[in-house]
Tab-separated table of C-alpha atoms in Angstrom:
chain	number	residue	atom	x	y	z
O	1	UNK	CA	5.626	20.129	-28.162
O	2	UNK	CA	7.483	20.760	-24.740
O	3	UNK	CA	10.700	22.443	-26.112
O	4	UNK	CA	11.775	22.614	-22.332
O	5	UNK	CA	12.245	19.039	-22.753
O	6	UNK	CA	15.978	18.393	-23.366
O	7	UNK	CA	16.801	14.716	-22.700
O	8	UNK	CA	13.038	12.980	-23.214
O	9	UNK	CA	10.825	12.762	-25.885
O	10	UNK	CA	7.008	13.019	-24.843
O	11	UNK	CA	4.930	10.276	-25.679
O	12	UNK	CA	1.642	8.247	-25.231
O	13	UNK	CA	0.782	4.521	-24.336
O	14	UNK	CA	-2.564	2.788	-24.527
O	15	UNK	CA	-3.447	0.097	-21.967
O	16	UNK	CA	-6.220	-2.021	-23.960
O	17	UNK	CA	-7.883	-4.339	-22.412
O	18	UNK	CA	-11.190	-6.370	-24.135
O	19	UNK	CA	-14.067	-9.121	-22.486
O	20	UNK	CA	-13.432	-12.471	-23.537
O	21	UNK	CA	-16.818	-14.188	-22.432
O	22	UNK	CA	-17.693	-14.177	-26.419
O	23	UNK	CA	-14.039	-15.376	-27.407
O	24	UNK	CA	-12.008	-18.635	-26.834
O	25	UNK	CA	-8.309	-18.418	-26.462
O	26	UNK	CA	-5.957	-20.521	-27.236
O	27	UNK	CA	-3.966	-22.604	-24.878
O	28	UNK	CA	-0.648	-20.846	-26.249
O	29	UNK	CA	-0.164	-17.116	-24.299
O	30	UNK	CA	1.856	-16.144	-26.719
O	31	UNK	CA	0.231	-16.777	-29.780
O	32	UNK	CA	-3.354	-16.224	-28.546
O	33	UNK	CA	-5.281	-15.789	-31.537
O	34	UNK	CA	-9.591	-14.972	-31.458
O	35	UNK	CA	-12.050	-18.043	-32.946
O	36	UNK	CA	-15.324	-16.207	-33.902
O	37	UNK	CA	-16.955	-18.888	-35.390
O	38	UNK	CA	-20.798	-19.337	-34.014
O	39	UNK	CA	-20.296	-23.013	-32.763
O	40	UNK	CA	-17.413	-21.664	-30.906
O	41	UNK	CA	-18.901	-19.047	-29.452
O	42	UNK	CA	-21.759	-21.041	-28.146
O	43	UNK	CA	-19.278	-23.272	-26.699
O	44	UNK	CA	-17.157	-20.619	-24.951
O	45	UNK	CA	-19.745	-18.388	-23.299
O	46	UNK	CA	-17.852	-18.267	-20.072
O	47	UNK	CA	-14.259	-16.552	-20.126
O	48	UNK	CA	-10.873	-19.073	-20.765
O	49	UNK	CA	-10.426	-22.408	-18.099
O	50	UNK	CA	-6.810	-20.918	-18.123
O	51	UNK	CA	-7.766	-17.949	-16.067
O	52	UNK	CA	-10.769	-16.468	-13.435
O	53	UNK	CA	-10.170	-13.027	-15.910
O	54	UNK	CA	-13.075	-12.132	-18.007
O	55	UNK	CA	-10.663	-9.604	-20.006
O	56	UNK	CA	-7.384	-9.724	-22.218
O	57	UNK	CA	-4.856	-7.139	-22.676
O	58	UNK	CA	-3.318	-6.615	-25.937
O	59	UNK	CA	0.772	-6.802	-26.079
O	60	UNK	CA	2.628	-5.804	-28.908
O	61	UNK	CA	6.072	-7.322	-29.781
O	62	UNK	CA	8.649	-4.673	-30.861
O	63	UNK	CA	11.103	-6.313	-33.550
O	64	UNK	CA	14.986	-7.019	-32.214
O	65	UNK	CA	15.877	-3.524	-34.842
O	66	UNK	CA	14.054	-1.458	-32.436
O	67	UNK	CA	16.524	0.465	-30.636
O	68	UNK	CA	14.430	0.688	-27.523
O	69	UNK	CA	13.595	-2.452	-25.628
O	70	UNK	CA	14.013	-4.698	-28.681
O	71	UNK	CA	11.750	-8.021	-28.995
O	72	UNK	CA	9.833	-6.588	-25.735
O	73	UNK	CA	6.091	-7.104	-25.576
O	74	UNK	CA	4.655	-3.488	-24.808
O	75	UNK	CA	1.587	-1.276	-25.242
O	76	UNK	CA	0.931	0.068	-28.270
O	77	UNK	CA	1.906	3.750	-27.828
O	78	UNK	CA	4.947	6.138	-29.339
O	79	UNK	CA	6.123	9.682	-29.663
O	80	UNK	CA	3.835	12.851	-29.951
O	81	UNK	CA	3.775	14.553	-33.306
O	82	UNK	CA	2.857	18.188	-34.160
O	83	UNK	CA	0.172	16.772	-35.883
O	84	UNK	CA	-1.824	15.652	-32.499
O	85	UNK	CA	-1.933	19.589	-31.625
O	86	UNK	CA	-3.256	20.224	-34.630
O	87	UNK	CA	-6.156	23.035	-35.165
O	88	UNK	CA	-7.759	21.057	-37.445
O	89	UNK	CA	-8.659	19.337	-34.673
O	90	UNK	CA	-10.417	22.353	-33.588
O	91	UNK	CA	-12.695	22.270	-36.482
O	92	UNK	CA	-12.943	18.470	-36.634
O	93	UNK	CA	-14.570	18.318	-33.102
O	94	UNK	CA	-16.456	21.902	-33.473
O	95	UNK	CA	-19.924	20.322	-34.097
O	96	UNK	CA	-19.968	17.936	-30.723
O	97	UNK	CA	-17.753	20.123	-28.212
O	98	UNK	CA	-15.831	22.342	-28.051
O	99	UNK	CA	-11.669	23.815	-26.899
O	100	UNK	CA	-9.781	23.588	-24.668
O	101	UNK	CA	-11.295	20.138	-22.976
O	102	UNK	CA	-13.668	18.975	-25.627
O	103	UNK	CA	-15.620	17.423	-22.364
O	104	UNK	CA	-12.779	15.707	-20.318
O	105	UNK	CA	-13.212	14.682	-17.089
O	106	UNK	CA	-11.833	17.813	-15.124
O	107	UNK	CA	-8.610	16.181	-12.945
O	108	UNK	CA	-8.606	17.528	-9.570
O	109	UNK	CA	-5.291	17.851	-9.488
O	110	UNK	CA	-3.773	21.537	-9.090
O	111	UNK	CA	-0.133	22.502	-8.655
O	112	UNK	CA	0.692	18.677	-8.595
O	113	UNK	CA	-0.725	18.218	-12.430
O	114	UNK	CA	1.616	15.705	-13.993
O	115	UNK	CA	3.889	18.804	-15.799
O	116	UNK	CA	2.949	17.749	-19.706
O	117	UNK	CA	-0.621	17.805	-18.823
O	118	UNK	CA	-0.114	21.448	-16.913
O	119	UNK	CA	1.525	23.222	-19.929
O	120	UNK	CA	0.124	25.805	-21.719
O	121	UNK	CA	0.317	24.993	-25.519
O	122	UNK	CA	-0.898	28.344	-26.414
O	123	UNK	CA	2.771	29.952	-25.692
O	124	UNK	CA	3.728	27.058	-28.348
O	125	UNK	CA	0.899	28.025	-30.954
O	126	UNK	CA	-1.769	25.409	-30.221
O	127	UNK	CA	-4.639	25.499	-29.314
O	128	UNK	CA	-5.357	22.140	-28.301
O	129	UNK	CA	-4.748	21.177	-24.823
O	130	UNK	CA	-2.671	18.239	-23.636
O	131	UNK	CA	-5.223	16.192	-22.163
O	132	UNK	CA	-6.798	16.015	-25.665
O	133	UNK	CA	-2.806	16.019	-28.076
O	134	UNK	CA	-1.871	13.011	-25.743
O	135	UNK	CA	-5.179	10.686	-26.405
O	136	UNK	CA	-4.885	11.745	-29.795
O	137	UNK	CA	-1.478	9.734	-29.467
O	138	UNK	CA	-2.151	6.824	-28.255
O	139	UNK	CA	-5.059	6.364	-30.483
O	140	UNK	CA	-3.366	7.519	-33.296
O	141	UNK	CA	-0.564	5.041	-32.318
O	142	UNK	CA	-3.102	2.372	-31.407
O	143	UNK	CA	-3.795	2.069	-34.985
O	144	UNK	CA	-0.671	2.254	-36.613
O	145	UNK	CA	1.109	-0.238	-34.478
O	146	UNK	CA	-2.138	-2.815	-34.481
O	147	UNK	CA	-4.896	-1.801	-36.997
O	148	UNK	CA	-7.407	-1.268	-34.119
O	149	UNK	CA	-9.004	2.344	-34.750
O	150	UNK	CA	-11.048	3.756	-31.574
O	151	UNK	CA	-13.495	6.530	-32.708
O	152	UNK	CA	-16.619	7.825	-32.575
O	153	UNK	CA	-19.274	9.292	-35.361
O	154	UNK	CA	-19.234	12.987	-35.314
O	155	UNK	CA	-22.075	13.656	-33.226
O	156	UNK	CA	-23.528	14.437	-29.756
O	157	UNK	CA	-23.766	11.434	-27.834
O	158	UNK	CA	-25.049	11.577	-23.816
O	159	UNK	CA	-22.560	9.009	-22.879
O	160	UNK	CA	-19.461	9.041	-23.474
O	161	UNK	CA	-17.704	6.638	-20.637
O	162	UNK	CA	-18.698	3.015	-22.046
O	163	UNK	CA	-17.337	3.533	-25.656
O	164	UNK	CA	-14.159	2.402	-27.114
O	165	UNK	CA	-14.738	1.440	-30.972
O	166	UNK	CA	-17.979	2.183	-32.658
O	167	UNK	CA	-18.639	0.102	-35.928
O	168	UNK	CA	-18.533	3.252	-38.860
O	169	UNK	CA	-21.083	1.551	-41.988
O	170	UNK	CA	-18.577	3.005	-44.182
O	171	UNK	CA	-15.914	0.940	-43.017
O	172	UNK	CA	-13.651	-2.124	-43.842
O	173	UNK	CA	-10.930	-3.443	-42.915
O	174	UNK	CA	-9.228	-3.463	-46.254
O	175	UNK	CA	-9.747	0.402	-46.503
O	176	UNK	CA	-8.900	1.029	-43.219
O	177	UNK	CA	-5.304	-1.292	-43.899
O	178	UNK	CA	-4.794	1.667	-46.521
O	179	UNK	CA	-4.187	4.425	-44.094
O	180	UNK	CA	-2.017	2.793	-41.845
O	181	UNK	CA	1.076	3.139	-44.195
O	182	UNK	CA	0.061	6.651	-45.248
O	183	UNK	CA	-0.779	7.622	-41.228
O	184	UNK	CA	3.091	6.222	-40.478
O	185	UNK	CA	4.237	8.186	-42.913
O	186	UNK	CA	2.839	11.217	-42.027
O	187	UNK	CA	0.958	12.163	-39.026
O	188	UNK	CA	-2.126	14.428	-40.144
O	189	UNK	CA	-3.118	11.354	-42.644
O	190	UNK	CA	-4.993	10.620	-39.510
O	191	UNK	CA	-7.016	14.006	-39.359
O	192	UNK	CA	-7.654	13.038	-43.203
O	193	UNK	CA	-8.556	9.682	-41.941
O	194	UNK	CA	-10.902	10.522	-39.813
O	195	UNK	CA	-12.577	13.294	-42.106
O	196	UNK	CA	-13.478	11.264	-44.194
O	197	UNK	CA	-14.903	9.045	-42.406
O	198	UNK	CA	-16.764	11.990	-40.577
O	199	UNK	CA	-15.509	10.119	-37.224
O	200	UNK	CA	-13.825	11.776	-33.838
O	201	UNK	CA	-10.406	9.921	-31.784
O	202	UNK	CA	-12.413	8.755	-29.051
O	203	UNK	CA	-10.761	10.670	-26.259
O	204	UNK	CA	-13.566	10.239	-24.184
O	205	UNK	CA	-12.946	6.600	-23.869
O	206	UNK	CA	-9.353	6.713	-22.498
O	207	UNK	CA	-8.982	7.615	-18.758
O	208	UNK	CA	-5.238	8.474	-17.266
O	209	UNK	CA	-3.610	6.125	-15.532
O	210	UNK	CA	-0.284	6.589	-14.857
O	211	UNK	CA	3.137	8.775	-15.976
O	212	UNK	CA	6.623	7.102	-16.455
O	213	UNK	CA	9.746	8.560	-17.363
O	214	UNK	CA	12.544	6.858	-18.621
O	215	UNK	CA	15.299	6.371	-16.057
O	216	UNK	CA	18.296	8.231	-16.835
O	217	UNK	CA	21.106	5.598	-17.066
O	218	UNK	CA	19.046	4.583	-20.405
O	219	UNK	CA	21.046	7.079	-22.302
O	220	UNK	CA	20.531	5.926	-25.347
O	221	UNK	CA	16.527	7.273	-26.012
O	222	UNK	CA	14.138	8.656	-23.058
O	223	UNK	CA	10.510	9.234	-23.154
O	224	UNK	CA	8.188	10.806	-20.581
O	225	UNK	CA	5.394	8.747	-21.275
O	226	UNK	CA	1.725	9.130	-20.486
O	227	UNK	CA	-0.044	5.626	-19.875
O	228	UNK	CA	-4.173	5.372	-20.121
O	229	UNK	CA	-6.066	2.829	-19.992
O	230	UNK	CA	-9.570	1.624	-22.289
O	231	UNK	CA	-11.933	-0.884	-21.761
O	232	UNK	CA	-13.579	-2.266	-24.557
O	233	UNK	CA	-16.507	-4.875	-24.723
O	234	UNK	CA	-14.995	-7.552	-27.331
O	235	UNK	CA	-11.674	-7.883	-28.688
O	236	UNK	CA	-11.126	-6.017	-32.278
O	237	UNK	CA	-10.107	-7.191	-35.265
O	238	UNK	CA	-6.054	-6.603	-34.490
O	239	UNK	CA	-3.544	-6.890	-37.129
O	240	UNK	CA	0.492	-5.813	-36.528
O	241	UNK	CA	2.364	-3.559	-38.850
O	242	UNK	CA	4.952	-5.877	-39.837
O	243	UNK	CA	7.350	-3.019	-39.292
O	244	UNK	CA	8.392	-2.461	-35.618
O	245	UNK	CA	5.911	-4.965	-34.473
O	246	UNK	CA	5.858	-8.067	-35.334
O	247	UNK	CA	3.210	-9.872	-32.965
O	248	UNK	CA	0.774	-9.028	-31.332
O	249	UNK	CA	-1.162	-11.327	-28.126
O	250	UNK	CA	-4.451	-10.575	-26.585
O	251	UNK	CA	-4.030	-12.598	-22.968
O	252	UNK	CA	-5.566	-12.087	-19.529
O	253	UNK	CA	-2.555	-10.236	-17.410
O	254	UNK	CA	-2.325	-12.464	-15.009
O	255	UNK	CA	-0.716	-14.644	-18.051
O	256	UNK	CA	0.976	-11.793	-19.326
O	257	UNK	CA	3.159	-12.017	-15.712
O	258	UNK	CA	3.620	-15.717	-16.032
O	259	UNK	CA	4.720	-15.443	-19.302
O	260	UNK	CA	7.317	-13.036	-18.297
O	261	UNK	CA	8.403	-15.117	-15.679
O	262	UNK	CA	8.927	-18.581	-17.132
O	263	UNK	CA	11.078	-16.481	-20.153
O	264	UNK	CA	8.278	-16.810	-23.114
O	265	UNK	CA	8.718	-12.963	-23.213
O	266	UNK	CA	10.143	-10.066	-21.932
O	267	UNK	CA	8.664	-7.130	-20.392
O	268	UNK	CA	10.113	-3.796	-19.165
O	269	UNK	CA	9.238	-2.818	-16.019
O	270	UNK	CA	6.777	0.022	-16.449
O	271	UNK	CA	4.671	-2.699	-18.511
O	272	UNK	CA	5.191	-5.139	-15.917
O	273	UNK	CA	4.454	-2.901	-12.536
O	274	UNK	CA	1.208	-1.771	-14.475
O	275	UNK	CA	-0.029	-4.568	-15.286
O	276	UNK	CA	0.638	-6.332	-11.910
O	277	UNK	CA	-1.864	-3.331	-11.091
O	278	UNK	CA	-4.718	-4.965	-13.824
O	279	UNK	CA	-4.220	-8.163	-11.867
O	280	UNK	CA	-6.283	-6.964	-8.887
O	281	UNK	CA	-9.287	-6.799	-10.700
O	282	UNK	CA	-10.535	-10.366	-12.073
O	283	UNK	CA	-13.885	-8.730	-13.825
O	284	UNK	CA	-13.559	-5.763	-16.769
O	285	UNK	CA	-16.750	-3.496	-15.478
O	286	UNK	CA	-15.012	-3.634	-12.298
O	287	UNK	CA	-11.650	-2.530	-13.632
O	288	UNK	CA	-13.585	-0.367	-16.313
O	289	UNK	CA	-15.609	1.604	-13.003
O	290	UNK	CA	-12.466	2.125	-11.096
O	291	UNK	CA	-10.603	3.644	-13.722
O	292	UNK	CA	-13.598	5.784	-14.445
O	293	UNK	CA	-13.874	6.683	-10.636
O	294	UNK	CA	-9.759	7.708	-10.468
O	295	UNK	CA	-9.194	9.559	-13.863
O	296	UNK	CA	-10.514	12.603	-12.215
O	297	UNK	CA	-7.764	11.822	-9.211
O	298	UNK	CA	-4.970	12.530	-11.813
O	299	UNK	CA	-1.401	10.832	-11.750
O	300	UNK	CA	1.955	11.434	-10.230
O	301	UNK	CA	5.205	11.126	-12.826
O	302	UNK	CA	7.542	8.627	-11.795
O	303	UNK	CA	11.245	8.766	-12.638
O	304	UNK	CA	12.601	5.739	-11.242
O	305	UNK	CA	16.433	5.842	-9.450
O	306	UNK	CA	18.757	2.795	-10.200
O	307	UNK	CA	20.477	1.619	-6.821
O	308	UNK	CA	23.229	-0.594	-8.010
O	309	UNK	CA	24.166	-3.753	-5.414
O	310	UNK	CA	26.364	-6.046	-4.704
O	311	UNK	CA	23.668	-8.651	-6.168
O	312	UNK	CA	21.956	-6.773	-9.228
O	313	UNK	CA	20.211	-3.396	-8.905
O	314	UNK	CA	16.827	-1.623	-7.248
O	315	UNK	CA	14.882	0.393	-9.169
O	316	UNK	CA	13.767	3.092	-6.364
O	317	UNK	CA	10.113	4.816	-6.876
O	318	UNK	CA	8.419	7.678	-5.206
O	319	UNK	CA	7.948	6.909	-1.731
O	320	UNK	CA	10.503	4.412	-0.725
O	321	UNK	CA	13.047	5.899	1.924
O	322	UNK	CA	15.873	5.887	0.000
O	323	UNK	CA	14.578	7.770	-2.708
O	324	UNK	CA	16.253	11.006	-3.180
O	325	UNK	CA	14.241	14.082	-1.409
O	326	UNK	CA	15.609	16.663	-4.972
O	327	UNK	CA	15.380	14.629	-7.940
O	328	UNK	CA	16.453	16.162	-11.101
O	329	UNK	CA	13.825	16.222	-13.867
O	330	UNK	CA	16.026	18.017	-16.208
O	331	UNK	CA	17.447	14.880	-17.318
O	332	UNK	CA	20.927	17.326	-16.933
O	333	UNK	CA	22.469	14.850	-14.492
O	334	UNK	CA	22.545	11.023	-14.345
O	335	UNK	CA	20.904	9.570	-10.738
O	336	UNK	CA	22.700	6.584	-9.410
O	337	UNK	CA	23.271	5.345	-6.354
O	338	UNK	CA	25.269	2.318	-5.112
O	339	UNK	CA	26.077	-0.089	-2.577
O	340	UNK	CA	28.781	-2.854	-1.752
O	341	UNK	CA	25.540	-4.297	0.069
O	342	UNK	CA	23.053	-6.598	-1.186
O	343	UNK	CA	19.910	-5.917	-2.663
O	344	UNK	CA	18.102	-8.018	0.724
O	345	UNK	CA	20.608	-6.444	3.065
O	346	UNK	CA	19.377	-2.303	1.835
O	347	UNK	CA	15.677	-3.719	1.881
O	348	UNK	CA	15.986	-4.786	5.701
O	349	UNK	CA	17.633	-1.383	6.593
O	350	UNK	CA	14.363	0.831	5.660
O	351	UNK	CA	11.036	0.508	6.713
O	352	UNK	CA	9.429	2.295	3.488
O	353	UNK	CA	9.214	0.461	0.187
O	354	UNK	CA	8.781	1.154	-3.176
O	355	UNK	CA	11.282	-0.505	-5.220
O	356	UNK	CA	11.534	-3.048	-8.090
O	357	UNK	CA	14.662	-5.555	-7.368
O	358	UNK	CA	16.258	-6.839	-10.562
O	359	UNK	CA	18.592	-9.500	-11.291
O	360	UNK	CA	18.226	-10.010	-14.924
O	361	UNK	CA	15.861	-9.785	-17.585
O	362	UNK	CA	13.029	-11.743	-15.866
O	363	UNK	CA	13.740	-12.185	-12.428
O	364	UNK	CA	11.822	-8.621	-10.834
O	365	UNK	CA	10.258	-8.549	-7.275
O	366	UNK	CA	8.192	-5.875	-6.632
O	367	UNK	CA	8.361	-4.524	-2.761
O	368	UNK	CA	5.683	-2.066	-1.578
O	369	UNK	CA	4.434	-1.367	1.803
O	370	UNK	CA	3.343	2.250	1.317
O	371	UNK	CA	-0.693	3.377	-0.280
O	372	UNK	CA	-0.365	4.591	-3.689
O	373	UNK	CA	-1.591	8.068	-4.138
O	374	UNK	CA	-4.461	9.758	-6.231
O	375	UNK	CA	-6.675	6.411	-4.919
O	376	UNK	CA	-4.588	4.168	-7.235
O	377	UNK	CA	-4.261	0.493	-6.351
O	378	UNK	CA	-0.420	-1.401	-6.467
O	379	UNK	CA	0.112	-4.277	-8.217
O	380	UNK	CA	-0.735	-8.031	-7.392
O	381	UNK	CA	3.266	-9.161	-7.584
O	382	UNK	CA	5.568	-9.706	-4.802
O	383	UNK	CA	8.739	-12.158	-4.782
O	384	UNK	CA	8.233	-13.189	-8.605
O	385	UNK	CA	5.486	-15.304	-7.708
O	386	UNK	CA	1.851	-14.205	-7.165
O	387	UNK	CA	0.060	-13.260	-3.848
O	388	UNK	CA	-1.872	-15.878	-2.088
O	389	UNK	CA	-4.703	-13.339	-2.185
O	390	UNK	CA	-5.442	-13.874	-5.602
């Protein structure tokens, strides 16, 4: 791992989203749960009256012991290990493709590669890249945090796009709830995992998506995080830890928002800026094509600067005019600014905007008026209520 990294710990987050037209949900969006009986299918062929979506997104809810964003409904994601730039990885993947991309798309991006993807893991012994010790992750993650396990049989296959979790004939659930404890516990359970089962980490199947880091005034833990999204057909059998999540809700995002603004939940604002982005698209092979179409584009890390007010706080991103030309990504020095203004007074002043306003826990408005880069779209949200356009 990055040893250059002094103040954040490298991670990887999984946006997973899953068609609904074969599922009914319930009228609760926090406690959405999946009836798969055949009358109800045949009664719910068309997606959920509470929503145009065709898709759900799975949140997880962190327990209040978590020392980062306690009782928060998240992605299911967490730190790198040694273990995900393992060589046995090499060997694993040897008979379908081979180092250093194992068949990636090829990101276009050159000297503005987001820095954890552009390091060279070979000075640090490995001989896996980045692109692949990241999806690794969040898959690895995936199934710790939520029982669903994305891979692939050990095999060529000629496409590799439309595949999230293929059905292994060895496998059942009450096997597979075995290795979650013992892949907790210790990382490369999950190579043994998936040797046995002669199956790959579908890395294939997540695109990139986006790159967060954790603003500095959060002293207490950081994490440059890499966020990707996968689109998957139906929604998996999905069953939380118990441990540091207690609850998990498959619910279209446009829910996910409302939920978050009416108080049924909290979400931080990387989770809730991203998936303000999934609200623009209403159909999942839309939103599936797009992501498909920009993962070659690449991503641009965001380190978000905290502009106190008289009236709550800003959170400044890339672009916005009073975003700081030098920002420090050493993490050496804490970025604040401040104003005896309020936050509506230092909005009218500029004319570029990229900033999340915060009053408390729920209350965020998103203001944008510039084009997000790398042929990304911004999200749906403005004034904590949704567009008209929608």
């Amino acid at each position: 791992m990055n040893r250059d990294l002094k103040f954040w710990k490298e991670s990887a987050t999984m946006i997973l989203l899953a068609g609904i037209q074969r599922h009914n949900l319930t009228k609760s969006t926090t406690n959405m749960q999946i009836t798969q009986s055949p009358e109800e299918r045949n009664r719910h062929q068309s997606c959920s009256d509470k929503s145009m979506y065709d898709y759900a997104l799975l949140l997880l809810q962190r327990n209040m012991r978590s020392t980062f964003f306690p009782n928060a409904y998240v992605f299911p994601g967490g730190q790198i290990s040694p273990a995900d730039f393992s060589s046995e990885w090499i060997q694993l993947f040897h008979p379908f493709c081979q180092p250093p991309n194992f068949i990636l798309d090829t990101v276009k991006q050159t000297a503005q590669k987001l820095p954890m993807f552009a390091m060279d893991w070979r000075k640090l012994g490995s001989q896996i890249s980045s692109e692949v010790a990241f999806r690794i992750c969040a898959i690895r993650e995936t199934f710790e945090e939520s029982g669903i396990l994305l891979v692939k049989p050990n095999r060529q296959d000629k496409d590799l796009n439309n595949q999230g979790i293929i059905q292994l004939p060895q496998l059942n659930q009450s096997k597979l709830a075995s290795w979650r404890p013992l892949v907790q516990e210790n990382a490369m359970n999950f190579i043994k995992l998936c040797k046995m089962l002669d199956c790959l980490p579908n890395i294939w199947a997540l695109k990139e998506w986006s790159n967060w880091l954790t603003p500095t005034y959060a002293r207490r833990k950081r994490f440059d995080t890499a966020f990707f999204i996968c689109c998957l057909e139906e929604i998996p059998f999905t069953e939380n830890n118990g441990h540091e999540i207690i609850f998990h809700s498959w619910m279209p995002p446009i829910e996910a928002i409302k939920g978050h603004q009416s108080e049924k939940f909290f979400l931080p604002p990387p989770q809730w800026y991203e998936i303000g982005r999934l609200c623009r698209f209403l159909h999942l092979q839309d939103l599936q094509q797009f992501s498909q179409d920009r993962t070659v584009e690449g991503s641009m890390r965001w380190l978000a600067v905290r502009l106190v007010a008289s009236d709550g706080f800003a959170m400044l991103l890339p672009g916005d005019e009073l975003y700081p030309e030098d920002v420090d990504f050493t993490g050496e020095t804490e970025i604040n600014l401040s104003s005896s203004k309020s936050l509506k007074e230092l909005r009218l002043e500029v004319t570029r905007l990229h900033r999340i306003e915060i009053r408390n826990l729920i209350d965020y408005n998103l203001y944008m008026n510039i084009e997000p880069r790398y042929k990304h779209v911004h999200p749906l949200m403005i004034k904590n209520h949704l567009n008209s356009d929608l």
